[in-house]
Coordinates of C-alpha atoms in Angstrom, one line a residue:
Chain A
X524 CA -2.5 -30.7 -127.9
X525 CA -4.5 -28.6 -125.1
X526 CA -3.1 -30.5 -121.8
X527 CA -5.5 -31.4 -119.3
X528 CA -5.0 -31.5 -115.6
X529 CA -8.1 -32.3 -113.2
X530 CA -7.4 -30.3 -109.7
X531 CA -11.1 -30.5 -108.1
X532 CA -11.7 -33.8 -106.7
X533 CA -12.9 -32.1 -103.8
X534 CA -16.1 -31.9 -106.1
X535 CA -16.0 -34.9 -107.9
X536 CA -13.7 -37.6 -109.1
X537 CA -13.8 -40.5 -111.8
X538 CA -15.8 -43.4 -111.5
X539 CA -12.2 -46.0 -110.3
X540 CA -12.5 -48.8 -113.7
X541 CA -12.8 -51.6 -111.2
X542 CA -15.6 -49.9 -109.2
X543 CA -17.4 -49.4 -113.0
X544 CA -16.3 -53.2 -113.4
X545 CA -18.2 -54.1 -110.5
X546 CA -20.8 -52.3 -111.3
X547 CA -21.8 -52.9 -114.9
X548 CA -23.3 -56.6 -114.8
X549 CA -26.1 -55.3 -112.5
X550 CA -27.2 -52.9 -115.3
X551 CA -28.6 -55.5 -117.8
X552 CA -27.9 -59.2 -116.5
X553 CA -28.3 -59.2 -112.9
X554 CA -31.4 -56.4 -113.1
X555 CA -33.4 -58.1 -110.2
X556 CA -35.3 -55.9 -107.7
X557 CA -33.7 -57.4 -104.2
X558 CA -36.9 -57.5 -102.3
X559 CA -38.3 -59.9 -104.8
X560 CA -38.1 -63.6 -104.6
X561 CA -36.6 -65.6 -107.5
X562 CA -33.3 -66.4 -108.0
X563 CA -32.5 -63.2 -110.5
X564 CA -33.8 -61.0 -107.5
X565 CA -32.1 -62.7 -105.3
X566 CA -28.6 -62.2 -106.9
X567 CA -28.9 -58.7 -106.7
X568 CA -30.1 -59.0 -102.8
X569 CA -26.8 -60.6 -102.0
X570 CA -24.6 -57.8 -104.0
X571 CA -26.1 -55.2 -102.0
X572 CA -25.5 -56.7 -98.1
X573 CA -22.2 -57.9 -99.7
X574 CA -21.8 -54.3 -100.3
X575 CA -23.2 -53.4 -96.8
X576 CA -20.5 -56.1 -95.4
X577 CA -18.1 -54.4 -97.3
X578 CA -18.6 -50.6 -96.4
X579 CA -19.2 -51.9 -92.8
X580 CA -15.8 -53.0 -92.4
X581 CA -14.2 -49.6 -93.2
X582 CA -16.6 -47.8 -90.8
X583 CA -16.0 -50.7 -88.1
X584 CA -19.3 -50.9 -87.5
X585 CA -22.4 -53.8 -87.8
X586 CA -23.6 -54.1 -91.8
X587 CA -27.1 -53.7 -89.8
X588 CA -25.8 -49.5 -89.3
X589 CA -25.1 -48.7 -92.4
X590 CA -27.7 -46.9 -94.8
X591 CA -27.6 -46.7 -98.8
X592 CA -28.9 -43.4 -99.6
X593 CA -29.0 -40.9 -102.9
X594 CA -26.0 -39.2 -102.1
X595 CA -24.0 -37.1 -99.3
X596 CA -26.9 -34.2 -99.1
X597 CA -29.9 -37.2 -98.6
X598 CA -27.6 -38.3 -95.7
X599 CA -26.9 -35.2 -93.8
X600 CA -30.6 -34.6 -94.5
X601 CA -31.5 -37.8 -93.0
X602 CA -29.2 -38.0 -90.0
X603 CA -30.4 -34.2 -89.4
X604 CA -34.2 -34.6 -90.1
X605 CA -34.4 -38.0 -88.2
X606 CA -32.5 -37.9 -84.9
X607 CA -34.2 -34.1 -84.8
X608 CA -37.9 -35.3 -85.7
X609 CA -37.2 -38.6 -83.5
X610 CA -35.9 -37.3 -80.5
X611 CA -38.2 -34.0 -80.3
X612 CA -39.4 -35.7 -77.1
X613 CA -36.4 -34.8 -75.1
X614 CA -34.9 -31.6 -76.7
X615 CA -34.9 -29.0 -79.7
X616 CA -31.3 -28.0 -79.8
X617 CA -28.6 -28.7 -82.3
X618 CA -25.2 -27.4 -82.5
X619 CA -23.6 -27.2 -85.6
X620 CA -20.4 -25.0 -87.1
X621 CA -20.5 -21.9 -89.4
X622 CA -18.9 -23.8 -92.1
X623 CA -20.5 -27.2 -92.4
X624 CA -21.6 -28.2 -95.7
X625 CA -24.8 -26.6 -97.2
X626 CA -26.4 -29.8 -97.0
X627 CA -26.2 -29.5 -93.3
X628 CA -26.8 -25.5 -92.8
X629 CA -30.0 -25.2 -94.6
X630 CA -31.4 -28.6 -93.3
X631 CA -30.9 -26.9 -89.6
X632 CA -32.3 -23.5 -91.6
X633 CA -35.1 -25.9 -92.4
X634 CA -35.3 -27.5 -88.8
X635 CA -35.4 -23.8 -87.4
X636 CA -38.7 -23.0 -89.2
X637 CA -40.2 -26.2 -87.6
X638 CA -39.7 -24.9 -83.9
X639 CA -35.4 -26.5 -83.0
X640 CA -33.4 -24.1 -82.3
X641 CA -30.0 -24.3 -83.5
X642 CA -26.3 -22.7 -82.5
X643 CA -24.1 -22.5 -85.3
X644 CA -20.1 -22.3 -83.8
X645 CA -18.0 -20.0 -84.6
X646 CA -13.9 -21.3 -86.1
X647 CA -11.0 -19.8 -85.9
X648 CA -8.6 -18.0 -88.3
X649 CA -7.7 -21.8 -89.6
X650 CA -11.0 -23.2 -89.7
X651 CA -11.1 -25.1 -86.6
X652 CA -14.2 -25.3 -83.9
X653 CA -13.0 -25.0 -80.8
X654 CA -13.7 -28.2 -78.7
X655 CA -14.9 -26.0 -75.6
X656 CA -17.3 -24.6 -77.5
X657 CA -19.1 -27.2 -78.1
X658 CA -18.8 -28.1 -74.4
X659 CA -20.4 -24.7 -73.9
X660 CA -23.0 -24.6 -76.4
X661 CA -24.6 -28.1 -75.2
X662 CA -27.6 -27.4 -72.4
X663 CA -30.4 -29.9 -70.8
X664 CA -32.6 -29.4 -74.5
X665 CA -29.5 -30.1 -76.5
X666 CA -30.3 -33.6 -78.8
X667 CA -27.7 -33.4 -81.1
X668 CA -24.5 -31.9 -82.7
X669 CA -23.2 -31.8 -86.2
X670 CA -19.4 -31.5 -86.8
X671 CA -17.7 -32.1 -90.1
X672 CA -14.7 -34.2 -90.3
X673 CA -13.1 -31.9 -92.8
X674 CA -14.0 -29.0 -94.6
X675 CA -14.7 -29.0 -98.1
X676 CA -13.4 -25.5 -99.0
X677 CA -10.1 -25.4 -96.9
X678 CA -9.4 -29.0 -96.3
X679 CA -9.1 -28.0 -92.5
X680 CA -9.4 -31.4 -89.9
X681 CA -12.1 -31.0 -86.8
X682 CA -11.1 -32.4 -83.6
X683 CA -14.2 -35.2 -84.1
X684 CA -12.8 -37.7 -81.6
X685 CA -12.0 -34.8 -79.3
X686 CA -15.5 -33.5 -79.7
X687 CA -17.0 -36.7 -79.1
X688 CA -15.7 -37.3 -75.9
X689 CA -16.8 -33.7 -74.7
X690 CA -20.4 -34.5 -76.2
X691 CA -20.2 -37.8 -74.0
X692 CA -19.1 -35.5 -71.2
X693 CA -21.5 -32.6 -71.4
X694 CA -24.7 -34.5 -71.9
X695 CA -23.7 -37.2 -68.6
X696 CA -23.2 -33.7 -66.7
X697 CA -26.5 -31.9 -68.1
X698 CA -28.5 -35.8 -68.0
X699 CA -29.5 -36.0 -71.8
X700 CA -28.3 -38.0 -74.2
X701 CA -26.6 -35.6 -76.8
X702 CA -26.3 -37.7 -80.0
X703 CA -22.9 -36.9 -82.9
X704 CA -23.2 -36.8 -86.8
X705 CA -20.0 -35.9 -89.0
X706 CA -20.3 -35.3 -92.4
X707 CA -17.1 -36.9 -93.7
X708 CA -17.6 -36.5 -97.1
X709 CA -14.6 -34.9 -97.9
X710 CA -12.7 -37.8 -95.2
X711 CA -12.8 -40.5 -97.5
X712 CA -9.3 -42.0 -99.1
X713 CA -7.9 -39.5 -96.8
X714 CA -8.7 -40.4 -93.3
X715 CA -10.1 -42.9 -91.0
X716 CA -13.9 -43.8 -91.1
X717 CA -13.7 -45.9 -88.0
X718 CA -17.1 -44.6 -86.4
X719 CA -15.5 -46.1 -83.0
X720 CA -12.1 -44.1 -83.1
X721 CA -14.5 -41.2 -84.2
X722 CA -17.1 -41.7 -81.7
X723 CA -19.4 -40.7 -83.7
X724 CA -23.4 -41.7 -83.9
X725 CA -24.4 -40.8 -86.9
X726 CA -21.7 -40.3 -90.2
X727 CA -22.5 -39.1 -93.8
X728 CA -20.5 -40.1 -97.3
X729 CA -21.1 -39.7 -100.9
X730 CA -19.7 -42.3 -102.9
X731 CA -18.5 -39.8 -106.2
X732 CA -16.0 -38.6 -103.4
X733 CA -14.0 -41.7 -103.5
X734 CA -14.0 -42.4 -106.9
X735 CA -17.4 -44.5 -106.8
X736 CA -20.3 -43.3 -108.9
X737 CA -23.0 -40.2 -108.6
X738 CA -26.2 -40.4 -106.8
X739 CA -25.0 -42.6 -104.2
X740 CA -24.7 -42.1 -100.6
X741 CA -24.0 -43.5 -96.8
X742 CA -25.3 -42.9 -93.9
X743 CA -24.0 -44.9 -90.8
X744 CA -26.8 -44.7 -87.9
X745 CA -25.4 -46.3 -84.9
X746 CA -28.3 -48.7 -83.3
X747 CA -29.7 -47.2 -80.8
X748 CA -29.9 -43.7 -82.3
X749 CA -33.4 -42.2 -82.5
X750 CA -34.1 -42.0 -86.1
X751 CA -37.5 -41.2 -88.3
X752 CA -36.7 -42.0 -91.5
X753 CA -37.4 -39.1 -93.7
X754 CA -38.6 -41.0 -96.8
X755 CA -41.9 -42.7 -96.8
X756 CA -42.7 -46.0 -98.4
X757 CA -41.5 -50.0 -98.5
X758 CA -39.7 -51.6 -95.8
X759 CA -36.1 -51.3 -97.7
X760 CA -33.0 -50.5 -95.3
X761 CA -34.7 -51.6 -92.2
X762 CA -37.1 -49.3 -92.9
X763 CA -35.1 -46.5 -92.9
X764 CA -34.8 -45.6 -96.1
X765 CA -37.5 -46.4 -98.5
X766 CA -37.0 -47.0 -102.4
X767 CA -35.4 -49.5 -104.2
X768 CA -32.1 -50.0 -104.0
X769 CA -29.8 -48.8 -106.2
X770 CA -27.9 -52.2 -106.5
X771 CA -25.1 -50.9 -109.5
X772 CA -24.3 -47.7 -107.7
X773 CA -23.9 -49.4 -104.3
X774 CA -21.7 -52.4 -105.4
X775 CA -19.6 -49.6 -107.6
X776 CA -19.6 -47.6 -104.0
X777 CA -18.8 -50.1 -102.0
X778 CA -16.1 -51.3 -104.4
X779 CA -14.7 -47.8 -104.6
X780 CA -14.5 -47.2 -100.8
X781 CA -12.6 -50.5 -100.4
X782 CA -10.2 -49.3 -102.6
X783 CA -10.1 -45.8 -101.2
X784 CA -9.1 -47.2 -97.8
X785 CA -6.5 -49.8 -99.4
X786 CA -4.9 -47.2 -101.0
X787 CA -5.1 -44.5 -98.1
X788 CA -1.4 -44.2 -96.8
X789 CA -0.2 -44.6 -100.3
X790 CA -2.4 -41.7 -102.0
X791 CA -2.3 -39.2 -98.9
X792 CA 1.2 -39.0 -99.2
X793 CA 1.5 -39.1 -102.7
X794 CA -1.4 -36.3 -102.7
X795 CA 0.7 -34.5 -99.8
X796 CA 3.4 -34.4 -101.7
X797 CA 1.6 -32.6 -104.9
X798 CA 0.1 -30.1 -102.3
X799 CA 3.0 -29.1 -100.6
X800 CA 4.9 -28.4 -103.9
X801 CA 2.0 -26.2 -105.5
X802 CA 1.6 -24.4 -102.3
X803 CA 4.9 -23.6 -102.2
X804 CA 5.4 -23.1 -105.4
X805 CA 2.6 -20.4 -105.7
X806 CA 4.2 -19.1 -102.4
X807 CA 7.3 -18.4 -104.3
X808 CA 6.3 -16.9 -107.8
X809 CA 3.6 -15.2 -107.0
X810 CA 3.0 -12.6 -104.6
X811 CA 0.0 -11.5 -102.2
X812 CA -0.9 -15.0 -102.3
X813 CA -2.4 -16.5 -98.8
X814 CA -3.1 -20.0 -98.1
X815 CA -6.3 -20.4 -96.5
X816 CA -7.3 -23.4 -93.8
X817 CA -5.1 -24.9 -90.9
X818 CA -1.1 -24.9 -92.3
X819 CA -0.9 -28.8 -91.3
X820 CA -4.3 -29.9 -89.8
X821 CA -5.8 -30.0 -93.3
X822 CA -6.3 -33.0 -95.8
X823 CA -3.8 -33.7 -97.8
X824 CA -5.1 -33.2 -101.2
X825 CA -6.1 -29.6 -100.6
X826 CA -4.5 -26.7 -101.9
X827 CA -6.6 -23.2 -101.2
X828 CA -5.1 -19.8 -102.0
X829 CA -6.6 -16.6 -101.9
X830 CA -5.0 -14.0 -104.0
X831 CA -5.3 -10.0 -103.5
X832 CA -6.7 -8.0 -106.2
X833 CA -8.1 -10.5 -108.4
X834 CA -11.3 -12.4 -108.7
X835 CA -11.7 -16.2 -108.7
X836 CA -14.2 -16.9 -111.3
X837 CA -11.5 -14.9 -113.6
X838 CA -8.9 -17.2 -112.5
X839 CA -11.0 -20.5 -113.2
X840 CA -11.7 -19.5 -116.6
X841 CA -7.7 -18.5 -117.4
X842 CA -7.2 -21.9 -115.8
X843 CA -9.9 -23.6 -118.1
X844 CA -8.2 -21.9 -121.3
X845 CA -5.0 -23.8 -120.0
X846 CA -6.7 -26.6 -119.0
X847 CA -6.9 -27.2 -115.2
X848 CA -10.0 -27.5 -113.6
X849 CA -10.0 -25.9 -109.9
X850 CA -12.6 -24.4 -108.2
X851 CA -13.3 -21.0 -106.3
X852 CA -15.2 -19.8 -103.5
X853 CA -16.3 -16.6 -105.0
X854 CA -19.4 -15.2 -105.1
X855 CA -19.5 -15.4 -109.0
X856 CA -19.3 -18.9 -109.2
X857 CA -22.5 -19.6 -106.8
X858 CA -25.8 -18.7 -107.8
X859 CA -26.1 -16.8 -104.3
X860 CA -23.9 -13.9 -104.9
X861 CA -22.2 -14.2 -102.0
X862 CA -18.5 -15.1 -101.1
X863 CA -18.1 -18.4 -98.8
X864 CA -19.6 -18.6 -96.2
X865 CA -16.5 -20.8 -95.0
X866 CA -14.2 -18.0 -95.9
X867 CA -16.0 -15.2 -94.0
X868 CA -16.1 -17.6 -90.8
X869 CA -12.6 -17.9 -90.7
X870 CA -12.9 -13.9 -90.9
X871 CA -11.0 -13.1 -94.1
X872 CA -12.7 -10.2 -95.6
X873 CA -15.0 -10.7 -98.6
X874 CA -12.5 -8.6 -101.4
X875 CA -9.7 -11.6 -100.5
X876 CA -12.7 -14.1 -100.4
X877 CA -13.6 -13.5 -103.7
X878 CA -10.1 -14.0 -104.9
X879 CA -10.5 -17.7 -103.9
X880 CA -9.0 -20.8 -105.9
X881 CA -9.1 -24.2 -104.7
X882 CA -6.8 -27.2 -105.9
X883 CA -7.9 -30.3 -105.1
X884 CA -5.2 -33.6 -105.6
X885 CA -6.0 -36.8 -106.9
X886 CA -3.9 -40.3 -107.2
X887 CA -3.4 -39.7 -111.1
X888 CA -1.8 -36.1 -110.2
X889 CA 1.8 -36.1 -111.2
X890 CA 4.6 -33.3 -110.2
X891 CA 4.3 -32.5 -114.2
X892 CA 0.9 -31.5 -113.6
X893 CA 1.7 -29.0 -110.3
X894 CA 5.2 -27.7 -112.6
X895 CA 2.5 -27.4 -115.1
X896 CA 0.1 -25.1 -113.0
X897 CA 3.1 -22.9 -111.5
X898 CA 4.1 -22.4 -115.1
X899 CA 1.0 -20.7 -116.0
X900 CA -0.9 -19.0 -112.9
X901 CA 2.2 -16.2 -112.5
X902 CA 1.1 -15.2 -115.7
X903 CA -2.8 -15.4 -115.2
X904 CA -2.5 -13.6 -111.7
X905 CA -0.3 -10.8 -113.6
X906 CA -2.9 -10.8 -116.4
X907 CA -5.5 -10.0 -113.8
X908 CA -3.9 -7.7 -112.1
X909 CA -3.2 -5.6 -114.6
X910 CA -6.8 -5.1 -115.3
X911 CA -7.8 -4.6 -111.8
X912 CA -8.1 -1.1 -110.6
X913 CA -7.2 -2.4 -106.9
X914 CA -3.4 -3.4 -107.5
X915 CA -2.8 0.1 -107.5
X916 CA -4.8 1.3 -104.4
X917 CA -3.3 -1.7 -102.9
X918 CA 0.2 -1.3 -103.9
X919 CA 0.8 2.2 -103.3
Chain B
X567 CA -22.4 -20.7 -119.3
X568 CA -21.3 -17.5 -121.2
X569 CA -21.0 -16.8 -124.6
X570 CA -18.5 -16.9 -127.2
X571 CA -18.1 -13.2 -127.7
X572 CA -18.3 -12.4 -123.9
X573 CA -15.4 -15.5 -123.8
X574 CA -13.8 -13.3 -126.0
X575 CA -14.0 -9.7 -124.9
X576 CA -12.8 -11.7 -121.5
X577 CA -9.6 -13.6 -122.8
X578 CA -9.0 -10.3 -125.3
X579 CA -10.4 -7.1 -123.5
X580 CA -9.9 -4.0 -125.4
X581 CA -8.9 -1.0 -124.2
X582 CA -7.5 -2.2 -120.4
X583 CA -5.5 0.2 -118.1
X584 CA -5.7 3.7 -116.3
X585 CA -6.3 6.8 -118.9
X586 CA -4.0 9.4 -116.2
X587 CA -5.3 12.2 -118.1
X588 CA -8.9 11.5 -118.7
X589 CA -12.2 13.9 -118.6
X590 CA -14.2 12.0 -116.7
X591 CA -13.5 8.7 -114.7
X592 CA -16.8 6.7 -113.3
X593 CA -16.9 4.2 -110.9
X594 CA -19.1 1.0 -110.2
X595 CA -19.5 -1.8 -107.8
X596 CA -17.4 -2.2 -104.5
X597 CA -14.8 -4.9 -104.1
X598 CA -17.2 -6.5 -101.2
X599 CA -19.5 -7.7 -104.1
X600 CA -16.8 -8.9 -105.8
X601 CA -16.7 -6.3 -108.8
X602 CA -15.4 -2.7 -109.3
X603 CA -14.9 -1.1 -112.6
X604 CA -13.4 2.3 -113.5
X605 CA -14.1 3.9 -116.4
X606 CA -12.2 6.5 -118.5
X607 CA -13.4 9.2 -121.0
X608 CA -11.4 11.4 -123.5
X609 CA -13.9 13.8 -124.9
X610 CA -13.1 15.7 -127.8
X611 CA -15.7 18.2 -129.3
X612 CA -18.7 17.0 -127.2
X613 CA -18.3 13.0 -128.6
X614 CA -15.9 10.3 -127.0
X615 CA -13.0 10.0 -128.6
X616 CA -11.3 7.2 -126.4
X617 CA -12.5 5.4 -123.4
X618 CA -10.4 2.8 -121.2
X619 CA -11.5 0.7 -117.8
X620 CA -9.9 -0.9 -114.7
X621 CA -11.7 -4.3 -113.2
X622 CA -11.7 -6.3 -110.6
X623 CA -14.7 -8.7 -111.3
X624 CA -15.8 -12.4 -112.8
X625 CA -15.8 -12.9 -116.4
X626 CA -19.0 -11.1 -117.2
X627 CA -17.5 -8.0 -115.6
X628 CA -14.3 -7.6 -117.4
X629 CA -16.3 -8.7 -120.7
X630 CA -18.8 -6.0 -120.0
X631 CA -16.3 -3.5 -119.1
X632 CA -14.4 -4.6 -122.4
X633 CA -17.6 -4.1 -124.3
X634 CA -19.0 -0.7 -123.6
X635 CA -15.3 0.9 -124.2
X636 CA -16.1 -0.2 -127.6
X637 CA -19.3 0.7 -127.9
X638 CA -19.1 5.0 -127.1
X639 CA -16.0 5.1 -129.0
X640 CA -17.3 7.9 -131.5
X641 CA -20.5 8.7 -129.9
X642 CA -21.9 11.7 -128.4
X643 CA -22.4 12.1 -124.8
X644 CA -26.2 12.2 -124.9
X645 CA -25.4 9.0 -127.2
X646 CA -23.2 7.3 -124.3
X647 CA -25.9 8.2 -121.9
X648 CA -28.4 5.8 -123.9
X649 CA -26.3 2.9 -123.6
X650 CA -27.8 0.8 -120.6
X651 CA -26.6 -2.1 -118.7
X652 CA -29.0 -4.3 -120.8
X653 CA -27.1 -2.9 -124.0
X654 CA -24.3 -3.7 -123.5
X655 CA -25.2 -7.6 -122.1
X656 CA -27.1 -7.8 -125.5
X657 CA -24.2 -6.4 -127.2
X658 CA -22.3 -9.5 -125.8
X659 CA -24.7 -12.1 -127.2
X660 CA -26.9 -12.2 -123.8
X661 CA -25.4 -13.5 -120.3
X662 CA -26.2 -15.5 -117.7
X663 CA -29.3 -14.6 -115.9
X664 CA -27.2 -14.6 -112.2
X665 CA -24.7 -11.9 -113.8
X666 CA -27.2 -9.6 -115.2
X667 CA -27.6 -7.6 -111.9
X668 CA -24.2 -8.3 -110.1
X669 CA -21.4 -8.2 -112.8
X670 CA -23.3 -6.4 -115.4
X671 CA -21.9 -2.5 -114.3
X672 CA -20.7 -0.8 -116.9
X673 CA -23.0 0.9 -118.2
X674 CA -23.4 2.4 -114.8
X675 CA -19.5 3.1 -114.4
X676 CA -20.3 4.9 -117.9
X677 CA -23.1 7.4 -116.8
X678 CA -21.0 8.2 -113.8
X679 CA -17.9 9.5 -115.9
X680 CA -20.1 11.3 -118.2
X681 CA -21.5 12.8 -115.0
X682 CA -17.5 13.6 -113.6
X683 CA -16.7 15.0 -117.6
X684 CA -19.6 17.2 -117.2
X685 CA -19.4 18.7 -113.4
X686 CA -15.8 19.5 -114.7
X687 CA -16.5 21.5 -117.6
X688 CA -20.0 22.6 -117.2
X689 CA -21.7 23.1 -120.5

């Protein structure tokens, strides 16, 4: 039998069974719309602020701040769109990093085109925005900057907190209130959410991060926060977010992060553990073989390796024939033809880039699984190699 | 996403590896797009007798590269020079529409080592 070993939840993970379990009787039993009145309506009412109560806690922050949305890319849109829209008044500026999210970039692309002007930071060879940069990006027009927590292709950890108190800094020093938003998609089950210990105004999640279901998102908008919602319709959310609430996904969301946070120490270290032994592992039998992101400031469920002389989408499908399912931040697995974006900010040059794999741990990982991938990708890097008429030029 | 045969052509390619004492060796691509083929050619009495490629590219490109050394096995030069980049993806059962213009080169590494054969021994 063909094993199988899943080594991309950075892009998705399994709904967790007790977050489905939670989830299921508001299919077909408890169906109600929560802005209606009965009893049936009401039910489902009282599973979503349960949920909001819930997901609140994690955050630290009032159930009154947190948003349900249609996913992480609804929420970066919103928390971009809606401080930038709402707070036009005093400023057109955004800061942002070369390797947010796309969800982010192209909502400031989008932002540009509608007068805001927006500096994108450069990182460094690990990944990581300089905190003085920021400092030194933020002017009197500044209204608000965008930091991830962690990157999604490297697994490399911004200085948010640092970055925070700079922002708090700069915009007391230039006398305009300078407003934060992480996207901390790729944060949850690994790090803390506490939007305090952050200092953050505005944060993003998607719930099929954390082992919750698709199509749900969070968005945590601290009060105060100038914010036009970017959907137009009822009153649901407080009026910042219209649409009917999507009561299943939310309660299986909310159910999911709780367990996500429970289960944080546990599954890092676990997840640490795996990652260390892969890299390592790779680092050993196969050669020309660079890790990419921060050595230690990364999450600890990401593996990413670049490897010289061979292309990623080549490696994906060897690994597919074998079984694992990674991902790659080559140019021939996106639909734009060009290598990552994250990649080239960190400055590694696009023939490496394109030899990108990324290995993403989950809790159900086991050391079989890693032994398993170093006893096949010597081979498939060989295999690949041989074809490729850069070894040679490269070799000799 | 791809096809069965170009799965194949990818997991089996035929005639992989340097040809030191070839006629005519063409190139395609540059390793900043992510794909670079080299293509050999033994010609023997004006026709192809044996062709062989190098690539560093997705799975479309080593497929493709797989597939036209098949396909001018036997076949004159002014026969070769007929094959296009469109050929040979058809040859393959089609591929996907974001691979037709990036990954789909050789053809074009083809033309260029019929070209090399030819400014070699001039006719």
């Amino acid at each position: 039998m063909k094993r199988a070993v899943y080594l991309d939840h950075a892009a998705t993970t399994p709904v967790h069974p007790r977050a489905l379990e939670a989830m299921l009787p508001f299919f077909s039993q408890r169906y109600g719309n929560p802005s209606s009145v009965y009893s049936l309506a009401q039910e489902a009412r009282q599973a979503v602020e349960e949920s909001r109560v819930a997901v609140a806690d994690i955050l630290g922050c009032p159930a009154r701040d947190i948003i349900f949305t249609s996913g992480g890319t609804e929420s970066d849109n919103a928390a971009l769109k809606g401080v930038a829209f709402a707070a036009r008044e005093s400023g057109n500026h955004i800061v942002t990093s070369a390797i947010e999210h796309h969800a982010v970039l192209e909502t400031c692309r989008f932002l540009e085109k509608f007068g805001f002007e927006v500096t994108y930071l450069p990182v460094d060879e690990c990944g990581l925005v300089r905190v003085e940069d920021v400092e030194k990006a933020i002017t009197q027009s500044t209204i608000l900057v965008s930091i991830m927590l962690a990157n999604n292709e490297v697994g490399t950890i911004e200085p948010i907190a640092e970055i925070a108190r700079v922002v708090k800094d700069k915009s007391k020093l230039v006398g305009s209130r300078v407003f934060l938003h992480t996207d901390a998609v790729q944060g949850a089950g690994a790090l803390d959410l506490d939007v305090n210990e952050l200092g953050v105004d505005l944060l993003t999640l998607s719930s099929h991060k954390f082992y919750g279901p698709k199509g749900v998102g969070i968005l945590y908008v601290r009060r105060g926060t100038p914010f036009l919602p970017q959907q137009s319709g009822g009153a649901h959310e407080r009026n910042r977010r219209a649409g009917t609430e999507n009561v299943a996904g939310i309660v299986g969301a909310a159910a999911a992060l709780k367990l996500a946070a429970e289960r944080r120490q546990s599954n890092g270290q676990q997840c640490q553990s795996l990652r260390d032994r892969l890299i390592a592992g790779i680092q050993l039998k196969i050669k020309r073989a660079h890790l990419s992101g921060h050595p230690t400031i990364r999450l600890p469920n990401n593996a990413s390796l670049c490897f010289e002389y061979v292309e990623g989408e080549s490696i994906l499908l060897n690994l597919d024939f074998a079984g694992v399912a990674a991902s790659s931040g080559s140019a021939c697995t996106s639909a734009s033809l060009e290598p990552s974006h994250v990649l080239m900010a960190m400055g590694i040059p696009e023939e490496l880039a394109h030899g990108s794999v990324r290995f993403t741990m989950g809790p159900d990982n086991t050391e079989e699984d890693v032994d398993y991938v170093l006893s096949i990708m010597p081979g498939i890097i060989e295999k690949l190699r041989a074809i490729s008429p850069l070894t040679e030029a490269g070799e000799s | 996403m791809y096809s069965d045969l170009v799965m194949e052509h990818f997991s089996n390619p035929r005639n992989v590896g340097a040809m030191p004492d070839a006629d005519g060796v063409g190139s395609a691509g540059n390793p900043v797009c992510g794909d670079v083929m080299k293509l050999f050619i033994r010609v023997r009495d004006g026709r192809i007798e044996d062709a062989r490629f190098q690539t560093f590219g997705c799975g479309a490109a080593i497929a493709t590269s797989s597939m036209v050394t098949e396909m001018v096995k036997g076949k004159t030069l002014d026969e070769a020079l007929d094959i296009s980049n469109k050929a040979v993806a058809e040859a393959l059962g089609g591929l996907p529409p974001t691979k037709m213009h990036c990954s789909n080169l050789a053809a074009e590494a083809l033309h260029r080592a019929i070209e090399d054969y030819r400014s070699r021994a001039p006719a």
